[in-house]
Short mmCIF file of C-alpha atoms in Angstrom, two decimals:
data_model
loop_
_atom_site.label_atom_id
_atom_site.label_comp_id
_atom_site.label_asym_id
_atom_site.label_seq_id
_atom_site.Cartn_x
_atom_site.Cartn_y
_atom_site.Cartn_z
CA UNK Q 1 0.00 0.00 0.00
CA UNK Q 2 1.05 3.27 -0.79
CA UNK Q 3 2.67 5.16 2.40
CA UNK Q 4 3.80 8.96 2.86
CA UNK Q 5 7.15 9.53 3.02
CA UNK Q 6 7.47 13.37 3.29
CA UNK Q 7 5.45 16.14 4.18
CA UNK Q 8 6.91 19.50 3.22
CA UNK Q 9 5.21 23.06 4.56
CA UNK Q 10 5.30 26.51 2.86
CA UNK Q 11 3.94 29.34 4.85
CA UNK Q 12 3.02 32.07 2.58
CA UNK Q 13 2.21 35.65 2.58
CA UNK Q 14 2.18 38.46 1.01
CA UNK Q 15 1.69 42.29 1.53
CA UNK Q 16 -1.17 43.70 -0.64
CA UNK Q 17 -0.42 46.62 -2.79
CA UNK Q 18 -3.89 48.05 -1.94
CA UNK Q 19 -5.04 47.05 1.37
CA UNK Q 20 -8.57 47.07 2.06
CA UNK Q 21 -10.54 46.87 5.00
CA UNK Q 22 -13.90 45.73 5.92
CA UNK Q 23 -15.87 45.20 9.56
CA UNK Q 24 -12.92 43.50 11.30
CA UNK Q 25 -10.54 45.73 10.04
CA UNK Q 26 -8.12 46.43 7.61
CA UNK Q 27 -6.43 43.51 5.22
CA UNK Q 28 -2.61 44.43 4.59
CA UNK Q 29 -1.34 40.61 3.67
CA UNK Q 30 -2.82 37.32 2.38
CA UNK Q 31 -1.92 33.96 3.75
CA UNK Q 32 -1.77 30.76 3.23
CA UNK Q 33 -0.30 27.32 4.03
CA UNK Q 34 0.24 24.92 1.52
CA UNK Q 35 1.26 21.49 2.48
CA UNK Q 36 2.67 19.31 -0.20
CA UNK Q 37 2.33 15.16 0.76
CA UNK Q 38 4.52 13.16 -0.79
CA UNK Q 39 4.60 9.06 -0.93
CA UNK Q 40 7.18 6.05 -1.07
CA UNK Q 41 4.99 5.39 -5.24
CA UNK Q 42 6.57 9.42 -6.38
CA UNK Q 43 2.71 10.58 -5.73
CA UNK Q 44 2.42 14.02 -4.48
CA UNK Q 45 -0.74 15.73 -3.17
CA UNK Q 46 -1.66 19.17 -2.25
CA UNK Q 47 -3.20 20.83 0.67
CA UNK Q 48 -4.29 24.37 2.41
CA UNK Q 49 -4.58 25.17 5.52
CA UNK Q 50 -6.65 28.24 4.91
CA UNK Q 51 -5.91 31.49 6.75
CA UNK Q 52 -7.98 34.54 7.34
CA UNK Q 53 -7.15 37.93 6.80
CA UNK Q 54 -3.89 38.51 8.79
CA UNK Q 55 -3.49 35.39 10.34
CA UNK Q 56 -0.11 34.27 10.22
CA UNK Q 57 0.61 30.70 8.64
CA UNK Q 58 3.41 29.84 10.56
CA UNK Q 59 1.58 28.59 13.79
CA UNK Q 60 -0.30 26.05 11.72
CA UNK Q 61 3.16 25.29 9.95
CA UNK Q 62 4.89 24.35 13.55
CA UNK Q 63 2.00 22.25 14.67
CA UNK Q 64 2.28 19.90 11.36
CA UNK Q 65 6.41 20.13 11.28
CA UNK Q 66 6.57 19.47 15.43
CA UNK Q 67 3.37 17.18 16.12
CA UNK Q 68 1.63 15.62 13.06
CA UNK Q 69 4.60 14.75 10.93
CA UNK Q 70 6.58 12.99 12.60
CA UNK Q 71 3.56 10.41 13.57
CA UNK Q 72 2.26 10.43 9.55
CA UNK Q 73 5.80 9.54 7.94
CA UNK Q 74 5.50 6.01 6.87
CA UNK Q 75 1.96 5.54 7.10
CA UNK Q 76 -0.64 4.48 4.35
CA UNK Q 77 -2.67 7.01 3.04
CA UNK Q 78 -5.87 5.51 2.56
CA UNK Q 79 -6.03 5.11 6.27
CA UNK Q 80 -7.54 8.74 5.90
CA UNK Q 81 -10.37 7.99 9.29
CA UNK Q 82 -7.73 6.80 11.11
CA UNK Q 83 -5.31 9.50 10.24
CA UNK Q 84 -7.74 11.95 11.15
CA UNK Q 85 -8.58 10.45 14.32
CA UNK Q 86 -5.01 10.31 15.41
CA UNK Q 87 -4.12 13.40 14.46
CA UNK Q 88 -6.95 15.29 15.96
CA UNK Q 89 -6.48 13.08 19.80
CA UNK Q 90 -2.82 13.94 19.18
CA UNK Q 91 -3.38 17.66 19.23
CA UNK Q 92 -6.93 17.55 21.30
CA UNK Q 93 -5.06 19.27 24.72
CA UNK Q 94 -4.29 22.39 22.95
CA UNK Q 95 -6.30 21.88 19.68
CA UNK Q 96 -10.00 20.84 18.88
CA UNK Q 97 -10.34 24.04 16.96
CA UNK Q 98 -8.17 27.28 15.64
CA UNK Q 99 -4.91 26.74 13.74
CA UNK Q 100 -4.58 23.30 15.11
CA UNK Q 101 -7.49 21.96 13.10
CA UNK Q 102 -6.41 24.45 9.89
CA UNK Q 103 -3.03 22.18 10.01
CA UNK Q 104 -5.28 18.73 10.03
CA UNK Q 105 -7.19 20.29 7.30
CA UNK Q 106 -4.12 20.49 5.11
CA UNK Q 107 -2.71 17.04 5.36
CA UNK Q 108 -5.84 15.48 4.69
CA UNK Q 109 -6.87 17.52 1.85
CA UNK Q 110 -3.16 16.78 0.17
CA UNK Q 111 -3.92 12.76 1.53
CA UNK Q 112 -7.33 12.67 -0.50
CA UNK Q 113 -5.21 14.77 -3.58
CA UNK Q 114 -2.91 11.89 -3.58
CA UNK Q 115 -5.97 8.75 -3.24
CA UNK Q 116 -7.86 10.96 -6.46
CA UNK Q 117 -3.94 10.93 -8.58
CA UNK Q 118 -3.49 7.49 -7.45
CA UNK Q 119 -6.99 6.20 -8.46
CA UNK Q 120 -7.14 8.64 -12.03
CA UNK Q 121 -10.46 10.23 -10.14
CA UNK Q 122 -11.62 13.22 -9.32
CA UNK Q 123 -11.71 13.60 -5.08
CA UNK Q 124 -15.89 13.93 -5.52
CA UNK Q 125 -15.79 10.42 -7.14
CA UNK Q 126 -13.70 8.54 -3.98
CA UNK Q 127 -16.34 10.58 -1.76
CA UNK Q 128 -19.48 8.50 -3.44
CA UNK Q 129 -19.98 11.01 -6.79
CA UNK Q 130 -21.29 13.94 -7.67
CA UNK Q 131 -24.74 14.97 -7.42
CA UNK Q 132 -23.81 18.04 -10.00
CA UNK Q 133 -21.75 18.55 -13.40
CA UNK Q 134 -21.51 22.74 -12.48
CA UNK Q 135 -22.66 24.62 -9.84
CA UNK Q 136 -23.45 28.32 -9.58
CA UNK Q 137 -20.96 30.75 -8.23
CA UNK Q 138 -21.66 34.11 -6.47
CA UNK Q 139 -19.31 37.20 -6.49
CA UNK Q 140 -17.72 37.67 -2.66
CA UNK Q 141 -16.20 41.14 -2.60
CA UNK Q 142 -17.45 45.14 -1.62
CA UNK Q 143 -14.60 45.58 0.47
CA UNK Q 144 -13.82 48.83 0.74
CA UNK Q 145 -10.72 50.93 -0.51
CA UNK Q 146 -9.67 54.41 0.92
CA UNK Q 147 -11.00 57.21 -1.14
CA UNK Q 148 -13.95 56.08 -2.50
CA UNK Q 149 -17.61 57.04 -2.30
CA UNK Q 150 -19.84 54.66 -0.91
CA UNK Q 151 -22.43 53.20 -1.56
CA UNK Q 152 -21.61 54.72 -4.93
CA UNK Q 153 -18.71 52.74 -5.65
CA UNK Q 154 -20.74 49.38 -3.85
CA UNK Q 155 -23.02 49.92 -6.95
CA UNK Q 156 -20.34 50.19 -9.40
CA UNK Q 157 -18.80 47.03 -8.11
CA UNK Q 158 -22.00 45.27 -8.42
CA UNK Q 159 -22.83 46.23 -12.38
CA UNK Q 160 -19.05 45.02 -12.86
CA UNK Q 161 -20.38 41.49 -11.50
CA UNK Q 162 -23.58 41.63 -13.69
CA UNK Q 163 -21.43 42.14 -16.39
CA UNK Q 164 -19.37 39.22 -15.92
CA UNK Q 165 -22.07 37.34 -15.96
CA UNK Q 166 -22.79 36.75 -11.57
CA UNK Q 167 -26.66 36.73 -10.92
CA UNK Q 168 -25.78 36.36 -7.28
CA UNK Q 169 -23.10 38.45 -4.68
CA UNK Q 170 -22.18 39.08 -1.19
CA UNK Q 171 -21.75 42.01 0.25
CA UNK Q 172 -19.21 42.97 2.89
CA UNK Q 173 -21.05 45.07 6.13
CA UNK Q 174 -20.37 45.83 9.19
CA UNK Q 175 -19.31 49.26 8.65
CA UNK Q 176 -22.00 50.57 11.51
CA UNK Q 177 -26.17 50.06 11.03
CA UNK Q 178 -26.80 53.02 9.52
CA UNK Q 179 -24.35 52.62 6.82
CA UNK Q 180 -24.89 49.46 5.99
CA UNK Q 181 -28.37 49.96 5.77
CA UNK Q 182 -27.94 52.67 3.02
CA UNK Q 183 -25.57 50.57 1.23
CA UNK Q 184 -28.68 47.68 0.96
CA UNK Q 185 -30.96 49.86 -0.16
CA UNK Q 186 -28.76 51.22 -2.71
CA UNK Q 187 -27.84 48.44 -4.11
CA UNK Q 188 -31.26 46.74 -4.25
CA UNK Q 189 -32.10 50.29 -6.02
CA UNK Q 190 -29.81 50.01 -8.35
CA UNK Q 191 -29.93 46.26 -9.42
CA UNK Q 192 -33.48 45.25 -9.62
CA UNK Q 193 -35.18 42.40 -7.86
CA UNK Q 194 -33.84 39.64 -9.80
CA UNK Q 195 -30.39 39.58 -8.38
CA UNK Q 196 -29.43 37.26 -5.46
CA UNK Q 197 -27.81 39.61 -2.42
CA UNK Q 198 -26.68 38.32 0.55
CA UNK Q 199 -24.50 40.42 2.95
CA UNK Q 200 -21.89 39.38 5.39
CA UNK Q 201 -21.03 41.37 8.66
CA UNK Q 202 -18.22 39.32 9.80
CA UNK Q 203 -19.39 39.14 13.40
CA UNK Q 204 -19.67 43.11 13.80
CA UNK Q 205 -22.74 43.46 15.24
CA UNK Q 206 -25.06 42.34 18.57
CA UNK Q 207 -28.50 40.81 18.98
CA UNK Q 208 -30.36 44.52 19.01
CA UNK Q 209 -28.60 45.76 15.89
CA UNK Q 210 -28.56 42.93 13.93
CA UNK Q 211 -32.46 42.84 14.61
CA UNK Q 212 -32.62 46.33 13.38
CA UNK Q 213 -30.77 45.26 9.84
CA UNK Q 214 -33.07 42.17 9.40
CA UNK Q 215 -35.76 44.34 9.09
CA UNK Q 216 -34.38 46.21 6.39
CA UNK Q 217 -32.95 43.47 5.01
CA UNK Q 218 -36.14 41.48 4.67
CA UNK Q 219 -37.79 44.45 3.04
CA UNK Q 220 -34.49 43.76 0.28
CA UNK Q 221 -35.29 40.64 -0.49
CA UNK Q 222 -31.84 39.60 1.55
CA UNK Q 223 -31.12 35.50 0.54
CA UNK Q 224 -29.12 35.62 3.88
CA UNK Q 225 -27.30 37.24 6.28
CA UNK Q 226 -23.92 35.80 6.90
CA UNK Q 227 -22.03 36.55 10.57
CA UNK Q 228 -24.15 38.96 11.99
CA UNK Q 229 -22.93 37.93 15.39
CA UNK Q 230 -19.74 36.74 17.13
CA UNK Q 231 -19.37 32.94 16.29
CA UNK Q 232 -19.39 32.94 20.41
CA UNK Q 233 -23.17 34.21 20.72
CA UNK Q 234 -24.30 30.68 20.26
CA UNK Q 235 -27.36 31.76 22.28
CA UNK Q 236 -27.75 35.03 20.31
CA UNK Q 237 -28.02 33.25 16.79
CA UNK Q 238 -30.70 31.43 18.70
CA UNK Q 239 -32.60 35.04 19.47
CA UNK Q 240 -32.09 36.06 15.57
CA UNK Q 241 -33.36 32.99 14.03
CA UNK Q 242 -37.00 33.41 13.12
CA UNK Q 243 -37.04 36.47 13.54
CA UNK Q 244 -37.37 37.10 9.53
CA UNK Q 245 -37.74 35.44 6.80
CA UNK Q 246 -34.19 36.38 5.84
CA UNK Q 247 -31.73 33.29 5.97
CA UNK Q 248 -29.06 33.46 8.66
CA UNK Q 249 -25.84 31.98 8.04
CA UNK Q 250 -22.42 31.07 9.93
CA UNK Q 251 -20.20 29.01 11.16
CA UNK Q 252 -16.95 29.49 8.98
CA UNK Q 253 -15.17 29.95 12.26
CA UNK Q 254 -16.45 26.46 13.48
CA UNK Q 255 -14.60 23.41 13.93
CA UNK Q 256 -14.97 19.62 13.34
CA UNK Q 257 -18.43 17.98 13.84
CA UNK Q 258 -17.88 18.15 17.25
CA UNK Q 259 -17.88 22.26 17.39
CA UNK Q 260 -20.96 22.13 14.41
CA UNK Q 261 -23.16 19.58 16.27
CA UNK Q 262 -25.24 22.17 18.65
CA UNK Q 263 -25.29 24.60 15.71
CA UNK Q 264 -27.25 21.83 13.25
CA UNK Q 265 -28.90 19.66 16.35
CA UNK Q 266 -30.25 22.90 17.37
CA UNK Q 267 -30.89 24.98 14.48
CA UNK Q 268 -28.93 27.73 15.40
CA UNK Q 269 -28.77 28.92 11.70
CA UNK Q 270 -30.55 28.19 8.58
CA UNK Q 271 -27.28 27.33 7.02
CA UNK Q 272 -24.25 26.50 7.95
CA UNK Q 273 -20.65 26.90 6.54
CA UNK Q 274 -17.94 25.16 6.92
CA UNK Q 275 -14.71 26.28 5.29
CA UNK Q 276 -12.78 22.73 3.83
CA UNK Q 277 -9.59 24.33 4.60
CA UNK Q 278 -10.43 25.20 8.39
CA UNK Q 279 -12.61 22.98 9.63
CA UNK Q 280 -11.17 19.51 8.98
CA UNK Q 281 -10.62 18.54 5.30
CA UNK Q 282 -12.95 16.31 3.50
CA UNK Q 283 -12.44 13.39 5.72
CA UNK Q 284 -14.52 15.55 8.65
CA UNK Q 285 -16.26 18.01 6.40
CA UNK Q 286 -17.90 14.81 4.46
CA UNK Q 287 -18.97 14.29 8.29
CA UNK Q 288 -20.69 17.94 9.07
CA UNK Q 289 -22.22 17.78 5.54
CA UNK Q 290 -23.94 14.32 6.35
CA UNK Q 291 -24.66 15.38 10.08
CA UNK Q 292 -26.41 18.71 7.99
CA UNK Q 293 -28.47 16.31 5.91
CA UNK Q 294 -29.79 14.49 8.62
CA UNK Q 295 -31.63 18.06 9.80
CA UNK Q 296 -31.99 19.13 6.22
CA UNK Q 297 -30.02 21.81 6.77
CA UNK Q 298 -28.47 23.21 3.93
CA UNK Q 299 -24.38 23.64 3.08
CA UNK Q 300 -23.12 26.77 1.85
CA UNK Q 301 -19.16 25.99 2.11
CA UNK Q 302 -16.97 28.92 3.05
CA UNK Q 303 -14.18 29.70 0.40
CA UNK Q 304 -11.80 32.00 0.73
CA UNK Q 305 -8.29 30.47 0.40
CA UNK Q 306 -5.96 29.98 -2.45
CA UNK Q 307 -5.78 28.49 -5.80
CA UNK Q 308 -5.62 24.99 -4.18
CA UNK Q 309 -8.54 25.80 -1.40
CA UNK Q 310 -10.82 27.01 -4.19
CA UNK Q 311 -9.75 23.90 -6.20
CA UNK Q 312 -10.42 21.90 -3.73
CA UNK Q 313 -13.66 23.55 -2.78
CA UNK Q 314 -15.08 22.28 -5.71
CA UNK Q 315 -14.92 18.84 -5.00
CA UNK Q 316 -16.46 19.45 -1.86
CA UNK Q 317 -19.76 21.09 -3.44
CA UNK Q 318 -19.86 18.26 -5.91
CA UNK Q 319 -20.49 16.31 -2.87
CA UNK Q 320 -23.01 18.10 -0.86
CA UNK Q 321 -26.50 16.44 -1.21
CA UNK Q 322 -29.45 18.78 -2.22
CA UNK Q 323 -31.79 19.86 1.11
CA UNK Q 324 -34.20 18.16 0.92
CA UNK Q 325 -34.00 16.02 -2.13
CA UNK Q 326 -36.80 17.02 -4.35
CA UNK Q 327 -37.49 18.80 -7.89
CA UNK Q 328 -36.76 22.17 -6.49
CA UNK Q 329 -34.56 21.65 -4.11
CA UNK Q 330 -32.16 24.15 -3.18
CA UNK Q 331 -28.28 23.34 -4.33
CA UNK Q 332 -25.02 25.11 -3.15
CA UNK Q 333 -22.92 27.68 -4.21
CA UNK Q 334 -19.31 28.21 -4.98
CA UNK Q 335 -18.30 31.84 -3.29
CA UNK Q 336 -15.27 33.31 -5.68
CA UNK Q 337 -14.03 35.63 -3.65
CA UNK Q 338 -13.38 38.50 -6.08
CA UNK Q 339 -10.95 40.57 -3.99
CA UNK Q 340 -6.97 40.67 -4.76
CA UNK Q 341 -5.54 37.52 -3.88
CA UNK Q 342 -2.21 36.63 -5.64
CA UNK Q 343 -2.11 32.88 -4.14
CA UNK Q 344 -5.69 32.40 -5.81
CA UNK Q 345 -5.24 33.81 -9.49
CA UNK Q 346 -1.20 33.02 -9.39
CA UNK Q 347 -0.11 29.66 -7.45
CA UNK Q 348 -2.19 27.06 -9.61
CA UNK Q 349 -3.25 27.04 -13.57
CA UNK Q 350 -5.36 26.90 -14.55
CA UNK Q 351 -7.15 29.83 -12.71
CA UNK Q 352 -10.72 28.96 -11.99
CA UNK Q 353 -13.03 31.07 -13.97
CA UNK Q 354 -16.84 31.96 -13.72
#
C-alpha cells in the first residue's frame, strides 16, 4: 500500500499593494499554508490550511512540522479515518479548533489529492460522486478601498459582477447600522429584484442591531445574512433565528463535527458553513455535511483560500447532497471571492473562472 514519506510546509504571505478593510478591520497581507504530501509510489498531493485575513501561517506550519509529521511519515494514506482520528487526539489538549485543526485540514486535503492521482479520479468520485456537473458561483467582494464614495462605488462594483455574468453576490457590512443599511438599499435600487444579495457582517454586530438590519434586510429581499454575530453568541443566533424570513448563516469559524453539532442539532442557523480548509478537510467536512443532511439543513461551504482551497472547494460542493432532495430543491454555491488575492489567481493554472 502506498505510504507517505514526506510532508513538506510553505507558509506564505504576502503584503497587498492596496489594502482594504472591511468590519474586522483592515487587510494588509494574504496567507496561506500549503502542504505538499509526498509518498514512497513518487505521488504528491496538495493541501491548504486556509488562513484569514492577517493570520499568520506559521503557527499552523509548527504544529504539522513538530506534532503531526513525525507520527504520519511512513503511514498508508488511505487510512484517511484513522489518520484523522489520530491526528486530531494527538493535538486535542491544545487543539480541537483554531490553527490546530487548519493544520489537520491540510494534510488530509493533500492525503485525498494523492488517493484521487493514485486512483485517475476526481476527489468527488472517492467521496461517493457527484450529485452536480456545475454549480453556480456568487461574487464575494465590496470591500472597501480608501477614497472612495460609498455606496456609490458598492453599486459600481456590483454592475461590474452583472457584467461578468454573476446573478448572485455578497456584500461585505459591518461598517455601523446606519451605513450598511444605506448601502442595501442602494444596491437593491440600483440592481433590480432579480439579483441574489446576501451580505456578510463578519461578526460586527449584537443581537439589538442585527435585529434592526433584518428588518431592512427582509424588506431587500436579503437570501441571507452571513455573521451577523460573534461565532461565540451561540445563544444570540438562537434570538435572531426566526425572527425574519431572511436566511441566517455562519459558522466558517467552526470546527470539526464536534464544534458544528449544537449549531445543526439545534438549528442555530438556517445554514451553515464550513470552510474545507479550516474545519477539517474532506475526511470531517464529508462528516458535518452528512450530520447537515440528517436536519436538512443546507451547506453553503466557506471559500476564501488559495488556488488549491478554491480547487479543492469544488470537489467538496460536488459532494453536498441537495436539502431536501426534491425537484426544487435548493443546491449550493461556490463563493469566488473577487478581492486581490495573488495565491488564488497566481499559485495554480489553470485559474478557476466563472
Amino acid at each position: 500500500m502506498m505510504k507517505i514519506k514526506d510532508i513538506k510546509t510553505y507558509p506564505l504571505s504576502i503584503d497587498m499593494e492596496n489594502p482594504f478593510y472591511y468590519g474586522e478591520g483592515w487587510i494588509k497581507c494574504r496567507s496561506s499554508l500549503i502542504v505538499e504530501l509526498i509518498t514512497d509510489e513518487g505521488i504528491i498531493g496538495w493541501g491548504e490550511g486556509f488562513c484569514h485575513g492577517n493570520q499568520p501561517p506559521e503557527p499552523a506550519q509548527a504544529v504539522i512540522e513538530r506534532a503531526l509529521k513525525p507520527v504520519l511519515i511512513g503511514r498508508e494514506i488511505d487510512d484517511v479515518n484513522v489518520l484523522w482520528d489520530e491526528m486530531y487526539y494527538l493535538t486535542q489538549p491544545y487543539g480541537r479548533s483554531g490553527v490546530a485543526i487548519s493544520a489537520i485540514s491540510a494534510i488530509d486535503v493533500a492525503l485525498w489529492d494523492c488517493l484521487g492521482k493514485a486512483a485517475g479520479k476526481p476527489v468527488y468520485k472517492l467521496m461517493g460522486g457527484g450529485y452536480r456537473k456545475d454549480v453556480p458561483a456568487y461574487a464575494s467582494g465590496f470591500f472597501r478601498t480608501p477614497g472612495k464614495k460609498y455606496p456609490e462605488s458598492n453599486v459600481d462594483e456590483a454592475l461590474t459582477y452583472i457584467s461578468e455574468g454573476y446573478n448572485g453576490m455578497k456584500v461585505k457590512a459591518g461598517f455601523g447600522v446606519d451605513e450598511d443599511i444605506r448601502t442595501m438599499l442602494a444596491l437593491r435600487k440600483a440592481l433590480g429584484d432579480d439579483v441574489m444579495l446576501m451580505v456578510d457582517a463578519n461578526c460586527a454586530y449584537n443581537v439589538a442591531e442585527a435585529r434592526r438590519l433584518l428588518k431592512v434586510y427582509e424588506d431587500c429581499s436579503l437570501h441571507w445574512f452571513e455573521e451577523p454575530l460573534a461565532p461565540d453568541d451561540f445563544e444570540g443566533y438562537l434570538e435572531l433565528k426566526n425572527l425574519s424570513s431572511v436566511y441566517i448563516a455562519a459558522c466558517e469559524n467552526e470546527f470539526t463535527k464536534y464544534g458544528f453539532r449544537r449549531w445543526i442539532s439545534h438549528r442555530a442557523v438556517d445554514i451553515i458553513q464550513p470552510d474545507l480548509c479550516y474545519a477539517g478537510g474532506f475526511t470531517e467536512c464529508s462528516k458535518i455535511v452528512a450530520m447537515a443532511q440528517a436536519w436538512h439543513m443546507q451547506v453553503m461551504p466557506h471559500a476564501w483560500g488559495s488556488g488549491i482551497g478554491q480547487a479543492a472547494s469544488m470537489q467538496l460542493l460536488a459532494v453536498v447532497p441537495p436539502t431536501p432532495t426534491t425537484f426544487a430543491a435548493s443546491e449550493p454555491m461556490l463563493e469566488y471571492d473577487k478581492s486581490d488575492h495573488p495565491f488564488r489567481n497566481q499559485l495554480v493554472e489553470p485559474v478557476l473562472k466563472i
